Short mmCIF file of C-alpha atoms in Angstrom, two decimals:
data_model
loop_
_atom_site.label_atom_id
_atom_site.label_comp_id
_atom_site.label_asym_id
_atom_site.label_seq_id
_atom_site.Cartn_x
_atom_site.Cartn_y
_atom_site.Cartn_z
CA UNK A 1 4.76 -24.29 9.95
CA UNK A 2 7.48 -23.99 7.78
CA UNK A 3 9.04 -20.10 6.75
CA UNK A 4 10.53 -19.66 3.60
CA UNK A 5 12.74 -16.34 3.33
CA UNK A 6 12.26 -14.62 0.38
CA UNK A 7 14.91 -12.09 -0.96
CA UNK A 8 16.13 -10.24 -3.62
CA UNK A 9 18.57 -7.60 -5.03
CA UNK A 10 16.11 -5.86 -6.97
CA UNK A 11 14.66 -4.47 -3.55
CA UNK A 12 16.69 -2.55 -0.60
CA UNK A 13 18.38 -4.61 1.50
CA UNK A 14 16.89 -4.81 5.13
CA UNK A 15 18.09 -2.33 7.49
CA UNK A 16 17.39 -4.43 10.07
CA UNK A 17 16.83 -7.59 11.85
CA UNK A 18 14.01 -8.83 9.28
CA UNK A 19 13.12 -10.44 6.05
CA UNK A 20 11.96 -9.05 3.07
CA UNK A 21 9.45 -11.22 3.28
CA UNK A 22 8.25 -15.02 4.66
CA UNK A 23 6.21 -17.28 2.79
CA UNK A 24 4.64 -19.97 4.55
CA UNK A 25 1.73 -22.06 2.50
CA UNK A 26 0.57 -19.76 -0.13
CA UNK A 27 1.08 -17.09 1.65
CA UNK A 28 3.97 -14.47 1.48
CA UNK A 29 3.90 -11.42 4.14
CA UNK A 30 5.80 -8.46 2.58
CA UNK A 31 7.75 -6.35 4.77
CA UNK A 32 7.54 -2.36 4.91
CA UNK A 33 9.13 -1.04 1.99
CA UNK A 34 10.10 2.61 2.10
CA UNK A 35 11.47 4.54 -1.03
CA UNK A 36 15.02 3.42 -0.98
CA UNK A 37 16.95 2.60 -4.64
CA UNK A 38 18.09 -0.54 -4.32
CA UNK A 39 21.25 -0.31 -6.01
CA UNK A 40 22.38 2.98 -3.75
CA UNK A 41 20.34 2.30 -0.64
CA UNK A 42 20.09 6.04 -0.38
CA UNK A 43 16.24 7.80 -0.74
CA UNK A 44 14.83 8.68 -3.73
CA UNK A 45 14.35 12.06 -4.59
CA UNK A 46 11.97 14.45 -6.19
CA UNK A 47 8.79 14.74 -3.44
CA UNK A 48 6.15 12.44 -2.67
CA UNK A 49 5.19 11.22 -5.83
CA UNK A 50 8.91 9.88 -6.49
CA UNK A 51 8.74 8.26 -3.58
CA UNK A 52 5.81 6.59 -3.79
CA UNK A 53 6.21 5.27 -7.06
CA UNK A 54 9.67 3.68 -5.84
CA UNK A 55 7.94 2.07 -2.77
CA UNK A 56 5.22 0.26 -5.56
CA UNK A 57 8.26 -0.57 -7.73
CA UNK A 58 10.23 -2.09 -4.61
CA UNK A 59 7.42 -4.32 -3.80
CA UNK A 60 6.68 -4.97 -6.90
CA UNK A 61 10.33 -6.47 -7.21
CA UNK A 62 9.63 -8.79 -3.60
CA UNK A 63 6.48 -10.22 -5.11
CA UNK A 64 8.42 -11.38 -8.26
CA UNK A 65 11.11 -12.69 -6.04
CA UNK A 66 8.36 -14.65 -4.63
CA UNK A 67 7.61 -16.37 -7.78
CA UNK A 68 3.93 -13.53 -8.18
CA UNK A 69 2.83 -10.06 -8.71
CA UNK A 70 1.41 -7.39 -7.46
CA UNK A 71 -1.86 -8.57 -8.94
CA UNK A 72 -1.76 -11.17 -6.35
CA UNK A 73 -1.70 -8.66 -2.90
CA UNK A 74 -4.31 -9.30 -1.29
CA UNK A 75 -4.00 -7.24 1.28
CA UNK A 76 -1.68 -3.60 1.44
CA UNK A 77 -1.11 -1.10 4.27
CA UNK A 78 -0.20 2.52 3.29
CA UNK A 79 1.31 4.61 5.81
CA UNK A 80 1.93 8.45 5.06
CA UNK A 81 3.19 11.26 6.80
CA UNK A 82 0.74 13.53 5.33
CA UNK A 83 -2.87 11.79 4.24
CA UNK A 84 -2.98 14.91 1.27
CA UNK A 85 -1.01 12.92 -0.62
CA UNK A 86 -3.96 10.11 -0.73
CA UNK A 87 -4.87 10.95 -4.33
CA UNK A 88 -1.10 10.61 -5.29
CA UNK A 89 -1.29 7.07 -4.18
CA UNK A 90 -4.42 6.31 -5.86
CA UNK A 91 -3.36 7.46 -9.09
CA UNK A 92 -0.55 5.01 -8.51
CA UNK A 93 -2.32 2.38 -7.53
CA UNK A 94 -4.23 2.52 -10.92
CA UNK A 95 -0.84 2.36 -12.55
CA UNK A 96 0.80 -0.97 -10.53
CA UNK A 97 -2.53 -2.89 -10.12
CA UNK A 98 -5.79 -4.14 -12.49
CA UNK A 99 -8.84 -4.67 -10.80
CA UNK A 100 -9.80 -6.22 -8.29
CA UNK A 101 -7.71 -4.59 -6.56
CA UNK A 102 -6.36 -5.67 -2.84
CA UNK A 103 -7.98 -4.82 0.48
CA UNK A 104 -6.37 -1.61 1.66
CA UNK A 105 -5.57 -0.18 4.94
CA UNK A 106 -3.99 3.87 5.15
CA UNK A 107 -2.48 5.29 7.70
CA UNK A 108 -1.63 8.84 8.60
CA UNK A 109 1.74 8.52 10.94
CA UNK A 110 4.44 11.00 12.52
CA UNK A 111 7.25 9.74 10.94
CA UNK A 112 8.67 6.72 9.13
CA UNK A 113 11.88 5.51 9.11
CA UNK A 114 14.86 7.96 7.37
CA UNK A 115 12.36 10.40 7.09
CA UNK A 116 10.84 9.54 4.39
CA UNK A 117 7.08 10.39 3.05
CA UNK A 118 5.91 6.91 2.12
CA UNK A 119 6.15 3.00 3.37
CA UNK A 120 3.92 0.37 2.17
CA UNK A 121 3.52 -3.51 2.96
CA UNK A 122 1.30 -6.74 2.21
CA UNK A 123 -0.17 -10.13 1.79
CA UNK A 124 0.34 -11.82 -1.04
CA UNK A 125 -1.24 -14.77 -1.73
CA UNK A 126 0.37 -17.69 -4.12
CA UNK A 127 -1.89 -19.98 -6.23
#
């Protein structure tokens, strides 16, 4: 098995000991992305909404790194601090993806790291 790192400016930095993503094959596993402005590394404000819409826009970025799109996930886990917000991210969804759209997982959690509202990973799968 061979690992190819993928990485990019256009998303935060990790804040930790991990990739953005891997690719091995035609496969590339995208890390959590949380709402974090890549060029400040500080949250995004303005509620839920704001953040989610920076979370699809940092993946977004990852995927392009990784020569696709978001068109390509096959496979996305949502976590949320508060599952209200579920129409929020469907509306959203409409917005970064066209049909068919990926396999979906969401998760109502505690907390997520720096607080924040939002976090959202994936496959994606390279042709």
């Amino acid at each position: 098995m061979t690992k190819q790192i993928i990485s990019t400016d256009a998303a935060p930095a990790a804040i930790g000991p991990y990739s953005q993503a891997v690719r091995t094959g035609n496969l590339v596993f995208l890390s959590g992305q949380i709402p974090l402005d890549p060029a400040t590394m500080d949250v995004v404000e303005g509620g839920f909404e704001a953040q989610a819409d920076q979370v699809f826009r940092n993946l977004k970025a990852v995927c392009e790194a990784a020569g696709g799109s978001l068109d390509q996930l096959v496979k996305v886990n949502l976590f949320l601090t508060d599952l209200s917000n579920f129409g929020v991210v469907n509306t959203l969804m409409e917005q970064y993806f066209s049909q068919p759209y990926p396999a979906r997982a969401a998760v109502g959690v505690k907390e997520l790291p720096k607080g924040v509202l939002f976090e959202a990973e994936g496959v994606l799968e390279l042709s």
